[in-house]
Short mmCIF file of C-alpha atoms in Angstrom, two decimals:
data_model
loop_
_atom_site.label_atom_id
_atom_site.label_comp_id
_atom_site.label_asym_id
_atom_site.label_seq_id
_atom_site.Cartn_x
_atom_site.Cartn_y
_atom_site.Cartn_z
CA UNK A 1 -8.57 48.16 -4.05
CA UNK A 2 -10.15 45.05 -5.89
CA UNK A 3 -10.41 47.14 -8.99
CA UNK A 4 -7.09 48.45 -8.68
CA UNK A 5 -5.83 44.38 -8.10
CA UNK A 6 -7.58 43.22 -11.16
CA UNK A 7 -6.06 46.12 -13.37
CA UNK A 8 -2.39 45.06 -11.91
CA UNK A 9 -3.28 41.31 -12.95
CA UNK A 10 -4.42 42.07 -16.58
CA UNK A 11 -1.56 44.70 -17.36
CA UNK A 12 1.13 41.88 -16.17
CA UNK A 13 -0.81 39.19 -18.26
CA UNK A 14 -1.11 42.10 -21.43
CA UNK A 15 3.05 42.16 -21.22
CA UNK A 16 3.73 38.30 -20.66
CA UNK A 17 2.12 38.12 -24.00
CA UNK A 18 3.85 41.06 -25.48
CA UNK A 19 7.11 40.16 -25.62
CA UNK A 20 6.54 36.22 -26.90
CA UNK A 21 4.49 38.35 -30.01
CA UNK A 22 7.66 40.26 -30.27
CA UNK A 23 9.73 37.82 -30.12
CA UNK A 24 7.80 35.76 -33.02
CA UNK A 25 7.50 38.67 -35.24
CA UNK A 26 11.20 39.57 -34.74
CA UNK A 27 12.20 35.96 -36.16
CA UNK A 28 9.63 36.31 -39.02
CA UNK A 29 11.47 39.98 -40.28
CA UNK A 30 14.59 38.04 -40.30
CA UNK A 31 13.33 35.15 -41.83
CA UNK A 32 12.42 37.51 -44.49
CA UNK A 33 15.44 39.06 -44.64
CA UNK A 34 17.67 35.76 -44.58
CA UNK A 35 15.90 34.91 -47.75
CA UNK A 36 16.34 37.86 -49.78
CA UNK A 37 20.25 37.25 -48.94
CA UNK A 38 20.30 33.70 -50.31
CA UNK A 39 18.28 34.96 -53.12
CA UNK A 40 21.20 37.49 -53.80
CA UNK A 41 23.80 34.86 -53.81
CA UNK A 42 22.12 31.99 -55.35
CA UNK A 43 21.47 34.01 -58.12
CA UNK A 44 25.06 35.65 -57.90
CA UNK A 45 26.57 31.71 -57.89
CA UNK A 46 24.28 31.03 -61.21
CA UNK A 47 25.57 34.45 -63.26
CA UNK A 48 28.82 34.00 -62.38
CA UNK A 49 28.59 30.50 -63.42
CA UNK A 50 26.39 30.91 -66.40
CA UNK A 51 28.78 33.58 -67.99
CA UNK A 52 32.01 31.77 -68.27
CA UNK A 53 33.60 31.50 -71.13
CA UNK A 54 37.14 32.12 -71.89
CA UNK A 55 39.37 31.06 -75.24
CA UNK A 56 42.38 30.53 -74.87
CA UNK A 57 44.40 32.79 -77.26
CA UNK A 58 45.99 29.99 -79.16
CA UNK A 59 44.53 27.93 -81.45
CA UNK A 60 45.56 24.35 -84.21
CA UNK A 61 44.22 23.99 -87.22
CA UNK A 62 40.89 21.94 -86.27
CA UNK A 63 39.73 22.89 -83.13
CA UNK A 64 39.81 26.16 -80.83
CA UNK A 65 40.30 25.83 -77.13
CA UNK A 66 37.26 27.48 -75.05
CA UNK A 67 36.41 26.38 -71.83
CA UNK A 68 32.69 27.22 -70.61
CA UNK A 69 30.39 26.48 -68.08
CA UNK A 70 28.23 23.73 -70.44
CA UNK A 71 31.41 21.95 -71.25
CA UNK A 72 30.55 20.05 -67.98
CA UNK A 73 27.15 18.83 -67.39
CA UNK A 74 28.03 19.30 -63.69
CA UNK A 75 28.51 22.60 -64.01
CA UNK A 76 24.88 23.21 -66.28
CA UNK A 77 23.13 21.27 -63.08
CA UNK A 78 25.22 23.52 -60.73
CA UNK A 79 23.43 26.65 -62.97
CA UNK A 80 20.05 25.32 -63.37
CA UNK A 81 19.91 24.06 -59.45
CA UNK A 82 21.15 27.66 -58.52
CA UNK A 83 18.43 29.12 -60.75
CA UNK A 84 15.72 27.10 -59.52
CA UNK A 85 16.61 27.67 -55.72
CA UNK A 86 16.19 31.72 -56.53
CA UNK A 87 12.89 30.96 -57.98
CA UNK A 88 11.48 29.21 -54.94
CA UNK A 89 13.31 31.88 -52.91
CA UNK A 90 11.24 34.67 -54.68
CA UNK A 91 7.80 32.65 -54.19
CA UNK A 92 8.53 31.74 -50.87
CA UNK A 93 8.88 35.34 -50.01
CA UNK A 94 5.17 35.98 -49.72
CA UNK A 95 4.54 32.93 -47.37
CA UNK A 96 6.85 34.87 -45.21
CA UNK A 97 5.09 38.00 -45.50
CA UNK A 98 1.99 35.88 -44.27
CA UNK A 99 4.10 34.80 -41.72
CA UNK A 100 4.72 38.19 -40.21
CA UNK A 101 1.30 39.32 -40.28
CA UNK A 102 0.06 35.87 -38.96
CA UNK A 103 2.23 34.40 -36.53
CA UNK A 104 -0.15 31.51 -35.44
CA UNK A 105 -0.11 30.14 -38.80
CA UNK A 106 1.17 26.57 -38.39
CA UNK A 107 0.47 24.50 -41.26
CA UNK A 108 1.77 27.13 -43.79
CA UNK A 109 5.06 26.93 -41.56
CA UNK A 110 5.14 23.07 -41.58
CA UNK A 111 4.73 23.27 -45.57
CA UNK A 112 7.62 25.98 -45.89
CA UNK A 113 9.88 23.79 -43.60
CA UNK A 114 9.46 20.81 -46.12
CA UNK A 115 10.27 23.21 -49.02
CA UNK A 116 13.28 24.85 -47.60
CA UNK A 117 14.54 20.83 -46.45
CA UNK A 118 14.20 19.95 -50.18
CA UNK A 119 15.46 23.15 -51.79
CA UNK A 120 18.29 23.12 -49.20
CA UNK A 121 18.84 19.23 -50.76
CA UNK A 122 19.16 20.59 -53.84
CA UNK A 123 21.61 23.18 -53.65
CA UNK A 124 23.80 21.06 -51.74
CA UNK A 125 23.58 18.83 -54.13
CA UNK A 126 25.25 21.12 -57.22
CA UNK A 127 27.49 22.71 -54.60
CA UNK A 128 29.12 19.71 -53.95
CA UNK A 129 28.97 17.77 -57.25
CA UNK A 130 30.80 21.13 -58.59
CA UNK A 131 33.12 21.36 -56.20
CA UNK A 132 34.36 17.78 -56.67
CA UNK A 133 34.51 18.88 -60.25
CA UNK A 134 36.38 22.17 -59.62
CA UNK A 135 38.60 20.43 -57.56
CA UNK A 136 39.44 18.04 -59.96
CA UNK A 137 40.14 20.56 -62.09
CA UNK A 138 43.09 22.32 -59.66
CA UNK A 139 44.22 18.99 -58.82
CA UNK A 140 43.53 16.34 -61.52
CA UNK A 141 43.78 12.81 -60.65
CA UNK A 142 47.20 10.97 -61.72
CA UNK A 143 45.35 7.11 -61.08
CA UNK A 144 42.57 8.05 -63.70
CA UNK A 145 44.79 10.26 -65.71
CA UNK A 146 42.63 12.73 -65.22
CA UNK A 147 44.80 16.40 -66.11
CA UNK A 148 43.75 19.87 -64.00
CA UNK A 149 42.49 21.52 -66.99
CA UNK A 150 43.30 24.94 -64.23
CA UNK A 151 47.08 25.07 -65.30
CA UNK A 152 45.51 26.05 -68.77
CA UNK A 153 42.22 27.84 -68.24
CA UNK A 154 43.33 30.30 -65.78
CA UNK A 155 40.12 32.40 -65.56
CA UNK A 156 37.46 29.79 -66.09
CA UNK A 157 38.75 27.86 -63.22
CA UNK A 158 39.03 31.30 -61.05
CA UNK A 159 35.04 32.05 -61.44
CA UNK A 160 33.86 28.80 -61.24
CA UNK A 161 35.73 28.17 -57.97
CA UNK A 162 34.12 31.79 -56.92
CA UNK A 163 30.75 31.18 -57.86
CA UNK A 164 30.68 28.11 -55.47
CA UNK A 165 31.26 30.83 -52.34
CA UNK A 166 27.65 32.25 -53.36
CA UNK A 167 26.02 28.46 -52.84
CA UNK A 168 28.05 27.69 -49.72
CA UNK A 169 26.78 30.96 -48.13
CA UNK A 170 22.99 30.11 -49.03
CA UNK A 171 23.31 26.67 -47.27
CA UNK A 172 24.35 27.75 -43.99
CA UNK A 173 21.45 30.53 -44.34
CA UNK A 174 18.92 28.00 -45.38
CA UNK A 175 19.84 25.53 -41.96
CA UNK A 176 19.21 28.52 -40.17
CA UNK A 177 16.13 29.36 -41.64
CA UNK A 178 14.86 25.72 -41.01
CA UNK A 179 15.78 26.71 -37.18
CA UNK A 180 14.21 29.76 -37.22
CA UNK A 181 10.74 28.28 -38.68
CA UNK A 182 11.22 25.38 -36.22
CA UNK A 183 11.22 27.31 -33.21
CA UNK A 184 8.51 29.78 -34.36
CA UNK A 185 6.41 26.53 -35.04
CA UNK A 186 6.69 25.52 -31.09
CA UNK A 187 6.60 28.98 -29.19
CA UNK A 188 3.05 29.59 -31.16
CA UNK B 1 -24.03 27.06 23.18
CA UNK B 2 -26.83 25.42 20.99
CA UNK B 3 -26.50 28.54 19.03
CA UNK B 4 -22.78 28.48 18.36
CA UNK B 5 -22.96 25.01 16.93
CA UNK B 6 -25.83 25.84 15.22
CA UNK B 7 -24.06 28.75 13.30
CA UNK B 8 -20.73 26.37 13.16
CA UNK B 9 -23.34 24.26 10.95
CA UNK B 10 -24.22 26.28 8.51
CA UNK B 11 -21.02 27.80 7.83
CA UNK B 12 -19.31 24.58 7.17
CA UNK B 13 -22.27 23.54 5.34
CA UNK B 14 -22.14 26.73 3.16
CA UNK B 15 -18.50 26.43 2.27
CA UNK B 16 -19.04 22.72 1.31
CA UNK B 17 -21.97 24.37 -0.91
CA UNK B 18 -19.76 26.96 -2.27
CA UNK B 19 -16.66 24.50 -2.81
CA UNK B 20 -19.18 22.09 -4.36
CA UNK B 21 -19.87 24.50 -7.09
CA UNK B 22 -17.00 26.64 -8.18
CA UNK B 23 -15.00 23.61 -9.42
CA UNK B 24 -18.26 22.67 -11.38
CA UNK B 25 -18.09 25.53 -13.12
CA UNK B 26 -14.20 25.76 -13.77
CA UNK B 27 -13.85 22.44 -14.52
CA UNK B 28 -15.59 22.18 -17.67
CA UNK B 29 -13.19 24.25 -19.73
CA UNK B 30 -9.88 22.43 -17.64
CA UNK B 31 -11.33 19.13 -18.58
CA UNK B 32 -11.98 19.94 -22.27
CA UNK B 33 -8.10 21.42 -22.50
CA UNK B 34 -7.18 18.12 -20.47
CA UNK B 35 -8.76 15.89 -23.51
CA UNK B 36 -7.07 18.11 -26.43
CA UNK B 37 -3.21 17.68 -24.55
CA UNK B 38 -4.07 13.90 -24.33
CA UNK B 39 -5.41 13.45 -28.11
CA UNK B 40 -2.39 15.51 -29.08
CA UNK B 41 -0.14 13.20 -27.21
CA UNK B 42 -1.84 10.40 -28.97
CA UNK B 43 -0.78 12.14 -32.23
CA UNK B 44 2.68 12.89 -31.04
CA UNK B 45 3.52 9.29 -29.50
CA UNK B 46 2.37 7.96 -32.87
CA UNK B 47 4.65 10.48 -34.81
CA UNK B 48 7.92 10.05 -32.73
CA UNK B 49 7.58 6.11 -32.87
CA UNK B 50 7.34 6.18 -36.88
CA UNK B 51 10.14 8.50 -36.22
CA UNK B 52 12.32 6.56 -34.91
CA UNK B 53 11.54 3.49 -37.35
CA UNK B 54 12.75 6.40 -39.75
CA UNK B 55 16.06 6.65 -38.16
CA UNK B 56 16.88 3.13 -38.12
CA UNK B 57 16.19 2.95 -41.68
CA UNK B 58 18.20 5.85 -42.89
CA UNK B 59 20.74 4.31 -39.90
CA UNK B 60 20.74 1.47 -42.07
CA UNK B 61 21.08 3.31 -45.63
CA UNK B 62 24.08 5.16 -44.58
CA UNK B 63 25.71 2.04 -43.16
CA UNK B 64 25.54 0.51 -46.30
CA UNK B 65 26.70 3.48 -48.22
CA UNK B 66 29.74 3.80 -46.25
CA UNK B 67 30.60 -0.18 -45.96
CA UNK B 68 30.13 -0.71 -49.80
CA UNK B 69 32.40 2.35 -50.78
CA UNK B 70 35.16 1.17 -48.25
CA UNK B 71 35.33 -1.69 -49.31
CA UNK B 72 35.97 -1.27 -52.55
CA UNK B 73 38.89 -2.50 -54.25
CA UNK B 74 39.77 -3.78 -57.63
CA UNK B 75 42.60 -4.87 -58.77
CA UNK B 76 42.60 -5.78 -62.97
CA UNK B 77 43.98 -9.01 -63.98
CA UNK B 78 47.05 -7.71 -66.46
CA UNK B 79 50.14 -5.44 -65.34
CA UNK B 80 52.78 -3.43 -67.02
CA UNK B 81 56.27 -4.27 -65.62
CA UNK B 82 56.13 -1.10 -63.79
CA UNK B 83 52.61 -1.15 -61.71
CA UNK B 84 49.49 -2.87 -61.42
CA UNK B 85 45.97 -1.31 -62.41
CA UNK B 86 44.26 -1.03 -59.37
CA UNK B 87 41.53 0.73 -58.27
CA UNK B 88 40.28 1.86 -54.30
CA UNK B 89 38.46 4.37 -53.37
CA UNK B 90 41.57 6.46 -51.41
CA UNK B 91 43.00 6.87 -55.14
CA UNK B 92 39.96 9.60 -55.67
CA UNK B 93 39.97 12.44 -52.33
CA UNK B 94 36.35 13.20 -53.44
CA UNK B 95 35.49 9.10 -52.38
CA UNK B 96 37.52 9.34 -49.33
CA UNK B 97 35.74 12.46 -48.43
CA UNK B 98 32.53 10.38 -49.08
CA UNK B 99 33.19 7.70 -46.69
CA UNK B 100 34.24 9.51 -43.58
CA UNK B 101 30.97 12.00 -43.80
CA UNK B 102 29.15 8.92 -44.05
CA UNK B 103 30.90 7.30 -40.90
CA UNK B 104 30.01 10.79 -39.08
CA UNK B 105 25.94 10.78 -40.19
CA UNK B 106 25.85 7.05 -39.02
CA UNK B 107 27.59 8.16 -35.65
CA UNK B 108 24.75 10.56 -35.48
CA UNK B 109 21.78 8.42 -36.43
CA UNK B 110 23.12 6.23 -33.57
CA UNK B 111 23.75 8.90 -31.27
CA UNK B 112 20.03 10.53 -32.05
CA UNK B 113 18.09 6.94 -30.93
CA UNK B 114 18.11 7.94 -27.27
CA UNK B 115 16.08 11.86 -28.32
CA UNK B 116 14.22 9.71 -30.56
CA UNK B 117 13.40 7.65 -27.49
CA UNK B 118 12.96 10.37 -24.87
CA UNK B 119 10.21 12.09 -27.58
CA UNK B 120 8.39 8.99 -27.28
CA UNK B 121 8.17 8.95 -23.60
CA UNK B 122 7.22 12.12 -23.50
CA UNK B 123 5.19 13.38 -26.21
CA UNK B 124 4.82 17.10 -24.98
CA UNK B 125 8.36 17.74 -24.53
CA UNK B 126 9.86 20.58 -27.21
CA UNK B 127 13.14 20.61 -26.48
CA UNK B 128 14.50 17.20 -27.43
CA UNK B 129 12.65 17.83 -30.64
CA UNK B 130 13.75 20.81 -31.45
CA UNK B 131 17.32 19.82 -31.26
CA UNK B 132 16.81 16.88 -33.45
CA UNK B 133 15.34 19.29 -36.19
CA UNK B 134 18.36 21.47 -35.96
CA UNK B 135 20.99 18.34 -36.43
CA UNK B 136 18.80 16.59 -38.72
CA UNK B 137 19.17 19.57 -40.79
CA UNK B 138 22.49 19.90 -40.78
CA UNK B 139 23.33 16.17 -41.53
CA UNK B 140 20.99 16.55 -44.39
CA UNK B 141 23.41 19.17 -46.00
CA UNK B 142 26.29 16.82 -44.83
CA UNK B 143 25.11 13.66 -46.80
CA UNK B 144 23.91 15.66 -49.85
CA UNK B 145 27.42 17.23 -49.95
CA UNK B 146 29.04 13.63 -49.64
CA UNK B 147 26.23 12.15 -52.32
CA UNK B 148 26.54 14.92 -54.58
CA UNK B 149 30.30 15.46 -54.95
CA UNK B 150 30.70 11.73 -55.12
CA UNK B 151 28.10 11.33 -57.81
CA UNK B 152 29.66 14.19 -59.56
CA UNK B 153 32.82 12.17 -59.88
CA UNK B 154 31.19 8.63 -61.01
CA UNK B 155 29.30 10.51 -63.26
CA UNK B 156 32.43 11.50 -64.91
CA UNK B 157 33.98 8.20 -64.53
CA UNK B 158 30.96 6.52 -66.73
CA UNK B 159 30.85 9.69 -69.35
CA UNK B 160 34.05 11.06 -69.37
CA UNK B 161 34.78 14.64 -70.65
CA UNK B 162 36.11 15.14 -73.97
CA UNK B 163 36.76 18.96 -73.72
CA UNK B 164 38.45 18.16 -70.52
CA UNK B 165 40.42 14.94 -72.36
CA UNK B 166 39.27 12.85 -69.15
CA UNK B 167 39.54 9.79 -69.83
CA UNK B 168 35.81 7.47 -68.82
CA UNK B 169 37.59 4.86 -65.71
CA UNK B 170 34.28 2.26 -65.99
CA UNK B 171 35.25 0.85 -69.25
CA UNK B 172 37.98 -0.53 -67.68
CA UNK B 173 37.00 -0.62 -63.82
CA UNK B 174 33.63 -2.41 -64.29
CA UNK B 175 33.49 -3.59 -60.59
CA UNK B 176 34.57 -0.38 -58.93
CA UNK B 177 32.43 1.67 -60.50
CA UNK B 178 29.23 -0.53 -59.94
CA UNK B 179 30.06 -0.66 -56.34
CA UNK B 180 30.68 3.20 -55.92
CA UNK B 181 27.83 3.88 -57.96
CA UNK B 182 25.55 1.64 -55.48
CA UNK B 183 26.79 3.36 -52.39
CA UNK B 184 25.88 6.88 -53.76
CA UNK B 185 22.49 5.49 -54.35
CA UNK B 186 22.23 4.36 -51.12
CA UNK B 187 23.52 8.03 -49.89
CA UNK B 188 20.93 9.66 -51.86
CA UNK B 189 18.32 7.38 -50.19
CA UNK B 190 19.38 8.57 -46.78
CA UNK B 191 18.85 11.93 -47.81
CA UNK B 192 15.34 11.62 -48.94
CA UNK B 193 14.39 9.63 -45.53
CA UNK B 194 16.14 12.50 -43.80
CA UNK B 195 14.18 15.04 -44.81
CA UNK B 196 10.80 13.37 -44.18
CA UNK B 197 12.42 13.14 -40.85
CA UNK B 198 12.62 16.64 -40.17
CA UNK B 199 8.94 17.50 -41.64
CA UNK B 200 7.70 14.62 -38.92
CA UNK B 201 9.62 16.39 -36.08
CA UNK B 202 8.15 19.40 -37.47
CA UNK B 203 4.41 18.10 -37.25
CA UNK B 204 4.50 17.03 -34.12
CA UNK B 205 6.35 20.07 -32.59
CA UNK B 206 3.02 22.23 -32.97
CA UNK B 207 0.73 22.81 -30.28
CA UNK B 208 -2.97 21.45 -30.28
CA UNK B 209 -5.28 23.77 -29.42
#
């Protein structure tokens, strides 16, 4: 009977354990696979940045109207932010690897919460500055005389205002990949 | 009757013996675990009172961002006969935009004191700081949003664009534009003391052991 008492206690303690493991590792494979979305549609929001490039099909005598992306050093920091944030994606990929397989690991997690805080910074950062600019561009601003180059650059102003979807999406992801690391950090 | 109390003796005596020495034994281990939860509380009290000098500072920061782009309003010295050059920050959508997200994140900061407080009191406690990671988090992407857009735009206000054939507002605006300039500063500033905000909640969310 005392046998058969101490066998009940361990197997209850064996699955109180279990399912806290589970639970942990479950968050780490979506972790993972949260950050190979944003690493889709960063990369997607650079591209379809990067490529623009339309000319208008009339042209004077001196110059030739052609809108594209570098035109607007907003836009270049919008690229070269979005390009940076895949990069850090893709090497931040194996830290959550080592997160599945290790799921005590609390420094590394610390670490990769500081980088995601920053990177997150970042890519809010273009988002925004090129969505004031984009806006400006549908818009214009009569005060500053400031004229929505949009009413003339029809397809320039369409995939820039796309490729800003692609950022938006990776910010939300990134808050809740913060979360995610943040509440793996105190269940242990 | 000699023999009864006898017996009562040592029984009593032997379960004083035996009572003596099993806590001896488990104690040890309870009083080493004891020591590591009250170093770590140390640790923790220490973190959650620089964190919520932190707050007050970015509290601060965003106060001033939001006060010096409100207030902003210049009006230049000559007029046509039909209106008068002025300059506020309602004339740009991308300013006003600016100045009510930074109303909200100093709303916040204010509203956050009393976690900040509550993880002081009690070091151990997970909850209060896990919330404040979570909104931290997302007023970090509120105030970069707010910082960058706005910095976009008084970016192009100083530069100009001449494949756009937008025209560059500070040559003319000189005030306006130092004052809008400061406040994104002072938004940007907010958003570094943020995120050291949410790696210190961070650190002190993990368990000693």
């Amino acid at each position: 009977m005392k046998a058969g008492a101490l066998e009940l206690g361990h197997a209850s303690k064996v699955t109180a354990t279990v399912p806290q493991k589970g639970v942990n590792r479950g968050m780490s494979i979506l972790d993972l696979f949260l950050r190979i979305i944003v690493i889709i549609a960063t990369l997607g929001s650079a591209i379809a940045m990067g490529t623009t490039n339309e000319t208008l099909p009339f042209f004077t005598q001196f110059i030739r109207f052609r809108a594209k992306y570098s035109d607007l050093p907003t836009f270049t920091f919008f690229v070269v932010a979005n390009a940076i944030v895949s990069a850090y994606l893709v090497l931040s990929l194996g830290m959550s690897i080592f997160h599945i397989m290790r799921s005590r690991a609390q420094a590394s997690r610390i670490a990769l919460i500081f980088f995601d805080a920053a990177m997150m910074a970042l890519l809010t950062a273009g988002a925004s500055a090129s969505a004031a600019i984009v806006y400006l561009a549908h818009k214009g601003n009569t005060k500053a005389n400031w004229f929505p180059i949009c009413q003339q650059y029809d397809s320039f102003c369409h995939r820039t205002s796309g490729s800003l979807v692609g950022s938006f999406i990776g910010i939300i992801i990134f808050i809740l990949l913060v979360l995610f690391s943040a509440v793996a950090l105190s269940r242990r | 009757m000699e023999k009864s109390e006898s017996t009562k003796i040592d029984v009593v005596e032997t379960n004083k013996e035996r009572k003596g020495k099993a806590p001896l034994l488990g104690k040890a281990p309870v009083v080493a675990a004891a020591v590591v939860h009250a170093k770590g509380g140390g640790a923790k009290r220490g973190i959650a009172i620089f964190d919520l000098i932190l707050r007050i500072a970015a509290f601060a920061s965003a106060l001033g961002a939001a006060v010096a782009m409100a207030t902003t309003e210049e009006t230049l010295p000559f007029f046509t006969q039909f209106f008068q050059f002025e300059a506020s920050y309602d004339d740009l959508p991308t300013f006003t935009f600016f100045v009510v997200a930074m109303a909200i994140v100093v709303a916040y900061l204010v509203l956050s004191v009393p976690f900040s407080i509550v993880c002081i009191v009690r070091p151990h406690a997970v909850v209060p700081r896990l919330l404040l990671i979570i909104f931290d988090t997302v007023i970090i992407a509120l105030t970069t949003g707010a910082a960058g857009s706005s910095a976009a735009i008084v970016y192009l206000a100083h530069n100009g664009n001449q494949d756009a054939n937008w025209l560059a507002i500070c040559q003319q605006f000189g005030d306006f534009c130092q004052r809008v300039s400061g406040a994104v500063v002072a938004a940007f500033v907010t958003v570094v003391i943020l995120i050291f905000l949410v790696v210190l909640s961070a650190s002190a969310l993990r368990r000693h052991h």
